[in-house]
CSV table of C-alpha atoms and ligand atoms in Angstrom, one decimal:
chain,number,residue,atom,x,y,z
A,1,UNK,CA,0.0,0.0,0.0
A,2,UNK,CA,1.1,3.7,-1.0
A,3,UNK,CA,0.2,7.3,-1.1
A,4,UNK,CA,0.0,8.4,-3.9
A,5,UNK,CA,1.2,12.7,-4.3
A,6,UNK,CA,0.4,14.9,-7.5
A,7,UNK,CA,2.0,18.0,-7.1
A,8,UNK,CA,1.0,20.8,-9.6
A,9,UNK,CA,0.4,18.6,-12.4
A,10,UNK,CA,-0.2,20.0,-15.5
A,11,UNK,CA,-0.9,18.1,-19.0
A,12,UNK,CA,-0.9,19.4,-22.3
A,13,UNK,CA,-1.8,17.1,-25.3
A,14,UNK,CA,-0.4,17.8,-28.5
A,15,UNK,CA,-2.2,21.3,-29.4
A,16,UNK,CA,-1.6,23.1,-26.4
A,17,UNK,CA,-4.7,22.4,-24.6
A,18,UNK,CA,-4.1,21.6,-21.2
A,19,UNK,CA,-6.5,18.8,-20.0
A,20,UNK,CA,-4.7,18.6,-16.6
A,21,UNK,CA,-4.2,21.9,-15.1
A,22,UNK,CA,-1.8,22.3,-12.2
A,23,UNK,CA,-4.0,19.8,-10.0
A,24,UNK,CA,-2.2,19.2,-6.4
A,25,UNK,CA,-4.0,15.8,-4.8
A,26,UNK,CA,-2.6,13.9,-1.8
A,27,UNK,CA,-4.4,10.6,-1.8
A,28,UNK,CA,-3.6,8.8,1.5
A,29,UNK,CA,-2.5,5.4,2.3
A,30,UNK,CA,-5.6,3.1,2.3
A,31,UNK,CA,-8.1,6.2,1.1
A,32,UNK,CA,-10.8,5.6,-1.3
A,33,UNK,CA,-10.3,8.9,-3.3
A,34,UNK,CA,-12.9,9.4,-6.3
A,35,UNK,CA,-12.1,11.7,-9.4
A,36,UNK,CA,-15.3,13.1,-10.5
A,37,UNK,CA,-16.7,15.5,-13.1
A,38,UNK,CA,-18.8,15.8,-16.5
A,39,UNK,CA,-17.3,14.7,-19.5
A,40,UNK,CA,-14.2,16.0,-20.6
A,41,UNK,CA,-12.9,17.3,-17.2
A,42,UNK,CA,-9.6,15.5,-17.7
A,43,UNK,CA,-10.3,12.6,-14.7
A,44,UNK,CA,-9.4,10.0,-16.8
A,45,UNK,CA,-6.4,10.9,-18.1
A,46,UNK,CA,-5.5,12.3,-14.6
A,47,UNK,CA,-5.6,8.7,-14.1
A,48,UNK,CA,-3.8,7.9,-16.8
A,49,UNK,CA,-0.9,9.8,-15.5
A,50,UNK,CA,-0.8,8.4,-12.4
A,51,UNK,CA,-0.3,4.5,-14.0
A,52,UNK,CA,2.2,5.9,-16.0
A,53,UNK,CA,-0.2,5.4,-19.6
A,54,UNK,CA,0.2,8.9,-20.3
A,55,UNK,CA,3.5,11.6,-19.9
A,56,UNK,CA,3.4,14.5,-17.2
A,57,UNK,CA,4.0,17.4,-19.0
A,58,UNK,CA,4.8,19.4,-15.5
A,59,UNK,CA,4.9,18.6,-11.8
A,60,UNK,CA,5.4,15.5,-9.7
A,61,UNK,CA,3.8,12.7,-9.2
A,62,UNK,CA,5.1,10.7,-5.8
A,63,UNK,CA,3.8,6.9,-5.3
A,64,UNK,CA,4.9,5.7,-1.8
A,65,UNK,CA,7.0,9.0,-1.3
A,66,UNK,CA,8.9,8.3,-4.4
A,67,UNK,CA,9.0,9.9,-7.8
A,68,UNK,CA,7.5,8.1,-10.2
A,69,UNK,CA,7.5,10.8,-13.6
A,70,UNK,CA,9.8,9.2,-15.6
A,71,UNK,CA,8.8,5.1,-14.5
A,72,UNK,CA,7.1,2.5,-17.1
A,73,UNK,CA,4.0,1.5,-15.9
A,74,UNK,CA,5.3,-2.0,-15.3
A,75,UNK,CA,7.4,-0.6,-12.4
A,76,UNK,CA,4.9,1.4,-10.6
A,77,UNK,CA,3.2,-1.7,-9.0
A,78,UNK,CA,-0.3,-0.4,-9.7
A,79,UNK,CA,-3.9,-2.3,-11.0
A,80,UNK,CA,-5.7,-0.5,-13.2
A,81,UNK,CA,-9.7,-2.0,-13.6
A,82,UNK,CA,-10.5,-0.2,-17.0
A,83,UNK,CA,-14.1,0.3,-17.9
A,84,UNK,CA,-14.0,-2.7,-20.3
A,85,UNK,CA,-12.3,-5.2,-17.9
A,86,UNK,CA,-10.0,-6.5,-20.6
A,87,UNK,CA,-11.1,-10.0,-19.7
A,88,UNK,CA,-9.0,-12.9,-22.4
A,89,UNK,CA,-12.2,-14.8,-23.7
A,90,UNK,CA,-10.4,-17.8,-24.5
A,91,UNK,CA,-9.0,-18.3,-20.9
A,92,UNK,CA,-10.9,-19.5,-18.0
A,93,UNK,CA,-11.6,-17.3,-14.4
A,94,UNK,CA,-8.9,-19.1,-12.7
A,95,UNK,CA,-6.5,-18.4,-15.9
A,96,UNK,CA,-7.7,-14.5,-16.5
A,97,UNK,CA,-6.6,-14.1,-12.4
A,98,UNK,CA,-3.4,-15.6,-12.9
A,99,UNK,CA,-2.3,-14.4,-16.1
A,100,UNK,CA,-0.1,-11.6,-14.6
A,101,UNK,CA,1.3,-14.0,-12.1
A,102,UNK,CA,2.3,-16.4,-15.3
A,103,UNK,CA,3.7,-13.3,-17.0
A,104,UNK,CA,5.9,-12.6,-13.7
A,105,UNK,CA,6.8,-16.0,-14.4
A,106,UNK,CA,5.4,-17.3,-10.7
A,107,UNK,CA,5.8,-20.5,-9.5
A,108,UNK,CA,2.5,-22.8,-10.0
A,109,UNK,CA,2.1,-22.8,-6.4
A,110,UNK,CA,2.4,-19.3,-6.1
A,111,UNK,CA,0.2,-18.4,-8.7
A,112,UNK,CA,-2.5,-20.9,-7.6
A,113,UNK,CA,-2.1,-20.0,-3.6
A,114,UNK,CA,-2.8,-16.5,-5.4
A,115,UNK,CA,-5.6,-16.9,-7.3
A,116,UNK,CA,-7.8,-19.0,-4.5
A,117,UNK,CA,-6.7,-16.4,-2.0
A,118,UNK,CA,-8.4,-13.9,-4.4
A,119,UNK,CA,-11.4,-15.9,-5.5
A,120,UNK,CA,-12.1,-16.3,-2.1
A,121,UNK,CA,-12.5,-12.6,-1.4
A,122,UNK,CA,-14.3,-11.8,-4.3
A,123,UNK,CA,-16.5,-15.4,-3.7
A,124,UNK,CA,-15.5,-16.6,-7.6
A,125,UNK,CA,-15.0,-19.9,-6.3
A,126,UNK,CA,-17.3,-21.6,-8.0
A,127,UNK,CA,-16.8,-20.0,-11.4
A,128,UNK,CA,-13.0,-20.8,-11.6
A,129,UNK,CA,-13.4,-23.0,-14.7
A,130,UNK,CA,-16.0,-21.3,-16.5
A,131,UNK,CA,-14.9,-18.8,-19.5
A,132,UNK,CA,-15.9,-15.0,-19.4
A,133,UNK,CA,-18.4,-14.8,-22.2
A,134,UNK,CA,-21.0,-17.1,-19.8
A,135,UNK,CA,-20.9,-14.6,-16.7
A,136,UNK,CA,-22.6,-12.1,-16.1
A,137,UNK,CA,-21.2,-8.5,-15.8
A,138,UNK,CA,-21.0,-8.3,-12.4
A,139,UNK,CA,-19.1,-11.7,-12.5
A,140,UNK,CA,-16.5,-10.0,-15.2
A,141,UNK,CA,-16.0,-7.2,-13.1
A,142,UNK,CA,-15.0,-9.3,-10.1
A,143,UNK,CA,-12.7,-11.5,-12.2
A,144,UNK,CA,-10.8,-8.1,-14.0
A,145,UNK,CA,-10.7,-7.1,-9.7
A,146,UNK,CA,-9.4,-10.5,-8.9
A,147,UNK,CA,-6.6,-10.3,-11.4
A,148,UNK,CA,-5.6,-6.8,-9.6
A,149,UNK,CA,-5.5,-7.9,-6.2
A,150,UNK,CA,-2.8,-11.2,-7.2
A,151,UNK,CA,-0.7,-8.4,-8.2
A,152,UNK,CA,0.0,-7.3,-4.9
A,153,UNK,CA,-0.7,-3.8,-5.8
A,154,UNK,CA,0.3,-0.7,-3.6
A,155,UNK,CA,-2.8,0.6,-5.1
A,156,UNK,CA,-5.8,0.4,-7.3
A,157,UNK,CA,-6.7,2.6,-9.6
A,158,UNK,CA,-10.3,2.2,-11.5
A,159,UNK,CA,-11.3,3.9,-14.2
A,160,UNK,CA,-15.3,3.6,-14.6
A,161,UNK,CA,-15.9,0.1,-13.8
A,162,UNK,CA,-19.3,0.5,-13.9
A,163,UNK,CA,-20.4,2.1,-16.3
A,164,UNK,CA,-21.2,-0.7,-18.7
A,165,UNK,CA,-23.5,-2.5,-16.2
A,166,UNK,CA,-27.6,-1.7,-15.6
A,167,UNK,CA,-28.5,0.5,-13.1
A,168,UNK,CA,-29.4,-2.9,-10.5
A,169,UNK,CA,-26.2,-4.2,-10.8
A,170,UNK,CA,-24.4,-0.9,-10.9
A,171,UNK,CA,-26.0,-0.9,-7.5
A,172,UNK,CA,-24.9,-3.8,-6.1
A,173,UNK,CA,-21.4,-3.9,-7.5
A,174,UNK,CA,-21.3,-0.3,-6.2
A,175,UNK,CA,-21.5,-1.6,-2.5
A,176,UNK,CA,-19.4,-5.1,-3.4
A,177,UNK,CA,-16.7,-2.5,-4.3
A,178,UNK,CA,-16.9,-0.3,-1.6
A,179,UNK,CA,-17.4,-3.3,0.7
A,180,UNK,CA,-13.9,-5.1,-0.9
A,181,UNK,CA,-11.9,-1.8,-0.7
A,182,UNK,CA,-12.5,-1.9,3.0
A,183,UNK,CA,-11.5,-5.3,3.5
A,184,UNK,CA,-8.5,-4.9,1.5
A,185,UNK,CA,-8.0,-1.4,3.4
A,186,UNK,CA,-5.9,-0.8,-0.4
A,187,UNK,CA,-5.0,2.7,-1.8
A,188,UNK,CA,-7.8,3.4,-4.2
A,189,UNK,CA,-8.6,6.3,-6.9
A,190,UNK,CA,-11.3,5.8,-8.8
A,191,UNK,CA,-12.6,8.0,-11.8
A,192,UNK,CA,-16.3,8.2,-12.6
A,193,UNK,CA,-18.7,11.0,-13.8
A,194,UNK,CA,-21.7,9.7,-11.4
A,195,UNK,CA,-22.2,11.7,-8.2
A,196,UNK,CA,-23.9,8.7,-6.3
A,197,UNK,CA,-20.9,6.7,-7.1
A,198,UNK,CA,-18.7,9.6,-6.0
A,199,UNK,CA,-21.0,10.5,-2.8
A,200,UNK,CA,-20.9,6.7,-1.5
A,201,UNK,CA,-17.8,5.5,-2.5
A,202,UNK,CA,-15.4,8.0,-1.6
A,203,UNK,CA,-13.6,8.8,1.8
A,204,UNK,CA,-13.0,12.1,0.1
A,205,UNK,CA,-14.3,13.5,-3.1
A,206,UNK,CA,-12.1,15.6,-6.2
A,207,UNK,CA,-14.2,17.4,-8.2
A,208,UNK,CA,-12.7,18.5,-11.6
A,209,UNK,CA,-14.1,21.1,-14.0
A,210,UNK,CA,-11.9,21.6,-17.4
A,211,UNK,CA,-8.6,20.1,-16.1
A,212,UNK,CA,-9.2,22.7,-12.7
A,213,UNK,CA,-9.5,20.6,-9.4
A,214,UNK,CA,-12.6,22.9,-8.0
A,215,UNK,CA,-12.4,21.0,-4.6
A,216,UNK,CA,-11.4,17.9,-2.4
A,217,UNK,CA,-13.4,16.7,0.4
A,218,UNK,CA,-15.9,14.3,2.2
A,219,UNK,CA,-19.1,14.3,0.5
A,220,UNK,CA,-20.5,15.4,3.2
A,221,UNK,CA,-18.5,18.5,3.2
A,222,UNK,CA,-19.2,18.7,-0.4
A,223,UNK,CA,-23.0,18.6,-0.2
A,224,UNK,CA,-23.0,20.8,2.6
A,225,UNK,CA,-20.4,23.2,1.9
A,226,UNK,CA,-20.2,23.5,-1.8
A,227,UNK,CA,-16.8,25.9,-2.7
A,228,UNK,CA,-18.6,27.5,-6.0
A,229,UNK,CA,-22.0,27.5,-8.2
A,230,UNK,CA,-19.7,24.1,-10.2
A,231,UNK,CA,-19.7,22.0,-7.3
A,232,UNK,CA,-22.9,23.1,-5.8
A,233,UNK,CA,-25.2,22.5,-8.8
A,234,UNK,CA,-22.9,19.1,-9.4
A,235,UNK,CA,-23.5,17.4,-6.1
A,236,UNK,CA,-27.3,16.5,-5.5
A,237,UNK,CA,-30.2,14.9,-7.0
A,238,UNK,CA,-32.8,16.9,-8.1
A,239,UNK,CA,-29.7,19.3,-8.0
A,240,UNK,CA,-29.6,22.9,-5.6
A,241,UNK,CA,-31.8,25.4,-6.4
A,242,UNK,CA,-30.4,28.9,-8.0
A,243,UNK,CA,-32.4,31.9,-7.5
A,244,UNK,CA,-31.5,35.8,-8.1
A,245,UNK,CA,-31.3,37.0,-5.2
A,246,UNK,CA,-29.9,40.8,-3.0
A,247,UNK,CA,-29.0,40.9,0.8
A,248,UNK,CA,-29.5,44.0,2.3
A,249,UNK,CA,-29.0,44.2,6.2
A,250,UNK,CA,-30.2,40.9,7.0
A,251,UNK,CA,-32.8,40.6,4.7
A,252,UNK,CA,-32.6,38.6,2.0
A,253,UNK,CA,-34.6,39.1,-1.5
A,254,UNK,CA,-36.4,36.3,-3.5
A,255,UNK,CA,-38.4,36.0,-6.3
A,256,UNK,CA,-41.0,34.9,-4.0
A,257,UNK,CA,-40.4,36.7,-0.9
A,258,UNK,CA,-37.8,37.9,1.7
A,259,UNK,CA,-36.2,35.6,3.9
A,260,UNK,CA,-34.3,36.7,7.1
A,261,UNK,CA,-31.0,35.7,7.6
A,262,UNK,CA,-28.4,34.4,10.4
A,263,UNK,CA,-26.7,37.6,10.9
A,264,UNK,CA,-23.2,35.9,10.2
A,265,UNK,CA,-24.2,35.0,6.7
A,266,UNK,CA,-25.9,38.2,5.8
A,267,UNK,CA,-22.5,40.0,6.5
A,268,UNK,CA,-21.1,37.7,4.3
A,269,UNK,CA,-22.9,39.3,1.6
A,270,UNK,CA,-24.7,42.7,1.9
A,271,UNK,CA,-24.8,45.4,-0.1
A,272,UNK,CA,-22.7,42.7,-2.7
A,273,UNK,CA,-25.8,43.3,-5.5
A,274,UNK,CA,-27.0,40.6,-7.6
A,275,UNK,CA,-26.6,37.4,-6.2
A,276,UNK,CA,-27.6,33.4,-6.9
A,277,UNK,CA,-28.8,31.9,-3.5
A,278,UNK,CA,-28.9,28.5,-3.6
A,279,UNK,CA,-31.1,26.3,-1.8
A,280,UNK,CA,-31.1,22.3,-2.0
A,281,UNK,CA,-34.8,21.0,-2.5
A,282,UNK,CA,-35.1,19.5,1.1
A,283,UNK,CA,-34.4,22.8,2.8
A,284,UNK,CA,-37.9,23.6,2.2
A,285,UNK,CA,-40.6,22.8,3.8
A,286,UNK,CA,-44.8,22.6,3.3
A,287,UNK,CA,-45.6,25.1,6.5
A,288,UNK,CA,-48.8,23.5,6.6
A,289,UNK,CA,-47.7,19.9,6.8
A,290,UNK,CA,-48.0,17.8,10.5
A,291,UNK,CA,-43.8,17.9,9.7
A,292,UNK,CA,-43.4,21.4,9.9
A,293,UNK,CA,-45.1,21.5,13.2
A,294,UNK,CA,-42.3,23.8,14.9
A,295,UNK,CA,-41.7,25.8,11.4
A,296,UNK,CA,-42.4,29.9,12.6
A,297,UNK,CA,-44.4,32.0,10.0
A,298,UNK,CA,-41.3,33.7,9.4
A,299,UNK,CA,-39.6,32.6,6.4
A,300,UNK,CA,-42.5,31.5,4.7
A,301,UNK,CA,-44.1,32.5,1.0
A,302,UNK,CA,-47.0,31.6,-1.0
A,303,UNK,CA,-46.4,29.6,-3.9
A,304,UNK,CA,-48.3,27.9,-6.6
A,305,UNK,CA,-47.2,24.7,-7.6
A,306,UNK,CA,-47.4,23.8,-11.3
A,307,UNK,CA,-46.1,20.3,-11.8
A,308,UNK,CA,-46.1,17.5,-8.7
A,309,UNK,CA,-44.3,14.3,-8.9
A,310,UNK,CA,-45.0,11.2,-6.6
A,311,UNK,CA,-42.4,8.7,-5.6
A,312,UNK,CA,-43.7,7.3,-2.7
A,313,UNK,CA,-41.6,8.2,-0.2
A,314,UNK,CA,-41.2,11.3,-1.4
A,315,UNK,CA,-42.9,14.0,-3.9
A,316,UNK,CA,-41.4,16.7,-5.7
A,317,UNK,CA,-42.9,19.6,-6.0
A,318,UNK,CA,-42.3,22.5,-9.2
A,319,UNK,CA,-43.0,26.5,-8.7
A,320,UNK,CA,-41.5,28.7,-11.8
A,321,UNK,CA,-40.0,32.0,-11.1
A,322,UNK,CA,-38.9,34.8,-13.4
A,323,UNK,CA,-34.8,35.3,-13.1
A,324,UNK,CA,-33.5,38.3,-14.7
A,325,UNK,CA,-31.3,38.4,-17.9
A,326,UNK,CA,-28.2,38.2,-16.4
A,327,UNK,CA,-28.9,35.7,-13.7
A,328,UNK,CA,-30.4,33.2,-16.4
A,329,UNK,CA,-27.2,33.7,-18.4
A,330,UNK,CA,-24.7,32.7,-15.7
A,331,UNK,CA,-27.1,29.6,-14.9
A,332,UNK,CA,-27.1,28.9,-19.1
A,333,UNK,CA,-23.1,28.8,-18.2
A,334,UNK,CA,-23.4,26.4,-15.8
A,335,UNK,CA,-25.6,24.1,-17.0
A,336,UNK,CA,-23.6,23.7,-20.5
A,337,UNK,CA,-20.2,23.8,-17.8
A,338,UNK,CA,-22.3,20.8,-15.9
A,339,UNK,CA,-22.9,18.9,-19.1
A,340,UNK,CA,-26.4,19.2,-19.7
A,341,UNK,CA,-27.7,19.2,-16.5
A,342,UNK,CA,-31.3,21.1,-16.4
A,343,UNK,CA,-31.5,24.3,-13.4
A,344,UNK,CA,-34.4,26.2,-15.2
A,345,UNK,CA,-35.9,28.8,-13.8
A,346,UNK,CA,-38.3,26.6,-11.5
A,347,UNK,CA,-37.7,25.5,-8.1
A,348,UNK,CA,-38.0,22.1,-7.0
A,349,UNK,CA,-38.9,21.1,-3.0
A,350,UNK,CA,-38.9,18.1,-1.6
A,351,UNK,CA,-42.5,16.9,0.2
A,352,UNK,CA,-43.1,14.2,2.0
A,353,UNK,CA,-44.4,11.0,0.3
A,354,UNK,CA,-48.1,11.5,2.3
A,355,UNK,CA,-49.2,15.3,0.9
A,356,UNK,CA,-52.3,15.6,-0.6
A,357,UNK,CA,-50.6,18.7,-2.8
A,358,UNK,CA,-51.9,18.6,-6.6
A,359,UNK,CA,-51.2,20.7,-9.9
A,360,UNK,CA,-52.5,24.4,-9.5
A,361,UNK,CA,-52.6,24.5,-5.3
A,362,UNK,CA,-51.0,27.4,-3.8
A,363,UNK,CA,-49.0,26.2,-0.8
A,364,UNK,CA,-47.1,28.1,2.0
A,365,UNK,CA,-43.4,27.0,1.8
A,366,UNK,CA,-40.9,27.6,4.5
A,367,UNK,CA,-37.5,27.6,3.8
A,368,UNK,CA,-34.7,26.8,6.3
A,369,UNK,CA,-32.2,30.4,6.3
A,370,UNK,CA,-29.5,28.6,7.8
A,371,UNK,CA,-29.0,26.4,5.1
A,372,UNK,CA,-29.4,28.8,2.3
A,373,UNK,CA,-26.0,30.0,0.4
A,374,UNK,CA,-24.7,32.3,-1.5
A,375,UNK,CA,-22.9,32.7,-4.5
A,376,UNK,CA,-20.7,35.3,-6.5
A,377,UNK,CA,-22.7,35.2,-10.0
A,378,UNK,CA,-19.1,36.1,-11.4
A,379,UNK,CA,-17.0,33.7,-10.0
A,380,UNK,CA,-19.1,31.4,-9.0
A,381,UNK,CA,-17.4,31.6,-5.7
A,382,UNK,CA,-19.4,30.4,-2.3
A,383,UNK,CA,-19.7,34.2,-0.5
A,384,UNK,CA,-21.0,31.5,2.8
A,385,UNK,CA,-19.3,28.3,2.8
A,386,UNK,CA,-18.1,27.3,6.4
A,387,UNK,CA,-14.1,26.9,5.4
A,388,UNK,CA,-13.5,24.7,8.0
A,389,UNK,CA,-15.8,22.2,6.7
A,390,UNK,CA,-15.0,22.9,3.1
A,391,UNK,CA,-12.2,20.5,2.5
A,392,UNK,CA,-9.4,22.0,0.2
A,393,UNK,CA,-10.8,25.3,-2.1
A,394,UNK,CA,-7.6,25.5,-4.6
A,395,UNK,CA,-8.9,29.2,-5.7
A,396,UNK,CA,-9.8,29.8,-2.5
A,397,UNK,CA,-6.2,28.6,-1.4
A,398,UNK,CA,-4.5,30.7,-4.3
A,399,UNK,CA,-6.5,34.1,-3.5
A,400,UNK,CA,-5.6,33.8,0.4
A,401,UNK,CA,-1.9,33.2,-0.8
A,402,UNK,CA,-2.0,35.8,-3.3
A,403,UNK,CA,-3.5,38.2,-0.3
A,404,UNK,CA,-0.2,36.9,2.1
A,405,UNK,CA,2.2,37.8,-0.4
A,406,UNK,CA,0.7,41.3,-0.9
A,407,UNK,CA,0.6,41.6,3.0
A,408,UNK,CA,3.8,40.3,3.3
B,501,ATP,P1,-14.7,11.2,-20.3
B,501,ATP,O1,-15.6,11.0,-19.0
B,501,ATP,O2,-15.6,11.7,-21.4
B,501,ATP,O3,-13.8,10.2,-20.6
B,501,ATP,P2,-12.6,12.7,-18.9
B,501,ATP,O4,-13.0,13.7,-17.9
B,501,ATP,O5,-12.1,11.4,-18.5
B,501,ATP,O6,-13.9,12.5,-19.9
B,501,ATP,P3,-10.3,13.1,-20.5
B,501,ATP,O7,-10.5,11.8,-21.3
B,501,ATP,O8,-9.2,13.0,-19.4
B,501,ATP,O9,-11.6,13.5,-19.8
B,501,ATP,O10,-10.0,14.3,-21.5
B,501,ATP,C1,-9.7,15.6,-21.0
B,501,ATP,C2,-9.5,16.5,-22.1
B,501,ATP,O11,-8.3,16.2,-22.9
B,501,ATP,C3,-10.6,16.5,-23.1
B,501,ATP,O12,-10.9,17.9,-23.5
B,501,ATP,C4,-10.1,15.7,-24.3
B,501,ATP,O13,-10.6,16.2,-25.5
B,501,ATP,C5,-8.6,16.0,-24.2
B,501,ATP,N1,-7.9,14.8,-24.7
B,501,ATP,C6,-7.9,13.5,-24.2
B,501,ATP,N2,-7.1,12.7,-24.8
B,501,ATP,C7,-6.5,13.4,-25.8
B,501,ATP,C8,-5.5,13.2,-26.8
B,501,ATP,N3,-5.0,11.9,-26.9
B,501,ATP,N4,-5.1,14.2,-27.6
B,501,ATP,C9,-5.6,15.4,-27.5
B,501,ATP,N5,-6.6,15.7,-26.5
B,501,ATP,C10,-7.0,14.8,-25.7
């Protein structure tokens, strides 16, 4: 088992774009760290770099304490899972796990002391003799994981494992991975694009926007302490709400009413103009409902509710707003920047599974101040994260250091 340091790496492919861009990650021994963002973000070839599949084009990349820039893949003692497990279809489990123990040229005991050892863990015992094309994809994956563990890896690296599989299995090979990592207690980085697989999986979470690490931290801290607009609309399902708002004193303006705010957070950002607040869908509330027993009449506005969506447990409930020009452009930014992801200008809460709420109703909805933030529409910056529970902010990092040297 390893760290694994990247120091300010940068990578440039051959026209000058630089898909990597000066990303500093310390990944500790035995961490699950995930490497997450929309298409394009440069996770995978992040990845890449770390294996050794791809050249660094600056910075340092430390495996074990050790620089590792200039070594062959072959030498860095890492397993890579790749998203199409790479299985040999003419070779049995039991031959797919050994095969590189055979290249290493192992001993037959070795390599079948190996191999049961892993089949074991990953509970392939019974499918040893059986050929890939007959298992199922959850099967395949296992095998392509038991042929990384015989390697005695200092770490594994994965690069969207899952991705090929049906949202069931996903599921369950979602919790058979995070379940393995922790018996194996193994150095892990694993790329993916899907928040839930970054939100459960991860001890801490890397989220990447164009080559630009935006932040590192729990997902908690994440969902609860978004850095920027990126991150925040990113993390969550329905994702946050972002409404044009202005603080003045501590009153805060929405579309649909005024809200008043912890006087802490309204410091953070009176008299700043135009705003995006953004609100996750939970953090409101029905006033009327037997739930919101203790909810005040303060915070409250009258809504009507245009669409309603039962799930049971849960319904969601719709209420457009009008967002002026500018505020709909920076959310047009993000949404493109998020890779499709819809934040029209209608705001979804989240109801419990019993209201009788239809289609047309006007409702009184509360929403909880405390949890409400706000963002820079310019920067995109988070005006009231909690930086002690934000994890690492890089531009945060860079503007306090940029501030020191002035000082200094
Ligand atoms: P995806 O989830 O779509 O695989 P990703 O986040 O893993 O995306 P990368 O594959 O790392 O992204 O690509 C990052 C950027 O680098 C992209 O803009 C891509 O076009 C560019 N890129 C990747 N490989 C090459 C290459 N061989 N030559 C030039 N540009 C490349």
């Amino acid at each position: 088992m390893a760290t694994i340091e990247m120091q300010h790496i940068v990578k440039r492919y051959g026209d000058g774009f630089p898909a990597v861009n000066d990303v500093s990650i310390d990944v500790e021994d035995g961490e699950f760290l995930i490497l997450v963002g929309p298409s394009g973000c440069g996770k995978s070839t992040l990845l890449r770099m770390i294996v050794g599949l791809e050249d660094i084009t600056s910075g340092n990349m430390l495996i074990g304490g050790k620089r590792v820039n200039d070594l062959a893949p072959r030498d860095r003692k890492l397993a890579m899972v790749f998203q199409n497990y790479a299985l040999y279809p003419h070779l049995t489990v039991y031959e797919n796990i050994a095969f590189p123990l055979r290249l290493a040229g192992e001993k037959n005991d070795v390599v079948d002391q190996k191999v049961r050892e892993a089949s074991a863990v990953l509970e392939l015992d019974e499918h040893l003799q059986r050929k890939p094309a007959n298992l199922s994809g959850g099967q395949r994956q296992r095998v392509a994981m038991g042929r990384a563990i015989v390697r005695d890896a200092d770490a594994f690296l994965f690069d969207e494992p899952l991705s090929n599989l049906d949202a069931k299995l996903r599921g369950q090979m979602r919790t058979e991975i995070a379940r393995l990592q922790k018996r194996l207690g193994i150095t892990t980085v694993y790329v993916t694009h899907d928040q839930t697989e970054a939100m459960t999986l991860g001890t801490r979470v890397a989220v990447l926007k164009r080559g630009v690490l935006q932040q590192l931290a729990t997902p908690r801290e994440l969902y609860d302490n978004p850095g920027n607009l990126f991150v925040a609309g990113f993390i969550g399902s329905p994702p946050m709400n972002f409404l044009p708002a202005t603080v003045e004193g501590t009153t805060l303006k929405l579309p649909f009413g005024e809200v008043q705010l912890p006087a802490d957070k309204a410091a953070k950002a009176t008299g700043r103009g135009l705003l995006i607040a953004g609100v996750r869908p939970e953090h409101f509330a029905d006033a009327a409902a037997p739930s919101a027993r203790d909810v005040s009449d303060a915070n409250t506005f009258d809504a009507t509710v245009d669409v309603v969506e039962w799930l049971g447990n849960e319904t969601y409930a719709y209420i457009p707003f009008e967002a002026p020009p500018e505020v709909q452009e920076h959310l047009a930014e993000l949404e493109r920047d998020l890779d499709g992801e819809s934040l029209r200008t209608q705001l979804v809460i989240t109801l419990d599974g019993s209201t009788q709420l239809s289609e047309g109703d006007t409702v009184k909805v509360w929403v909880n101040a405390e949890k409400i933030h706000l963002f820079d529409p310019g920067s995109g910056e988070n005006l009231t994260v909690d930086l002690d529970h934000a994890g690492t902010i890089p531009a945060v990092e860079a503007a306090r250091a940029a501030e020191e040297d002035q000082s200094a």
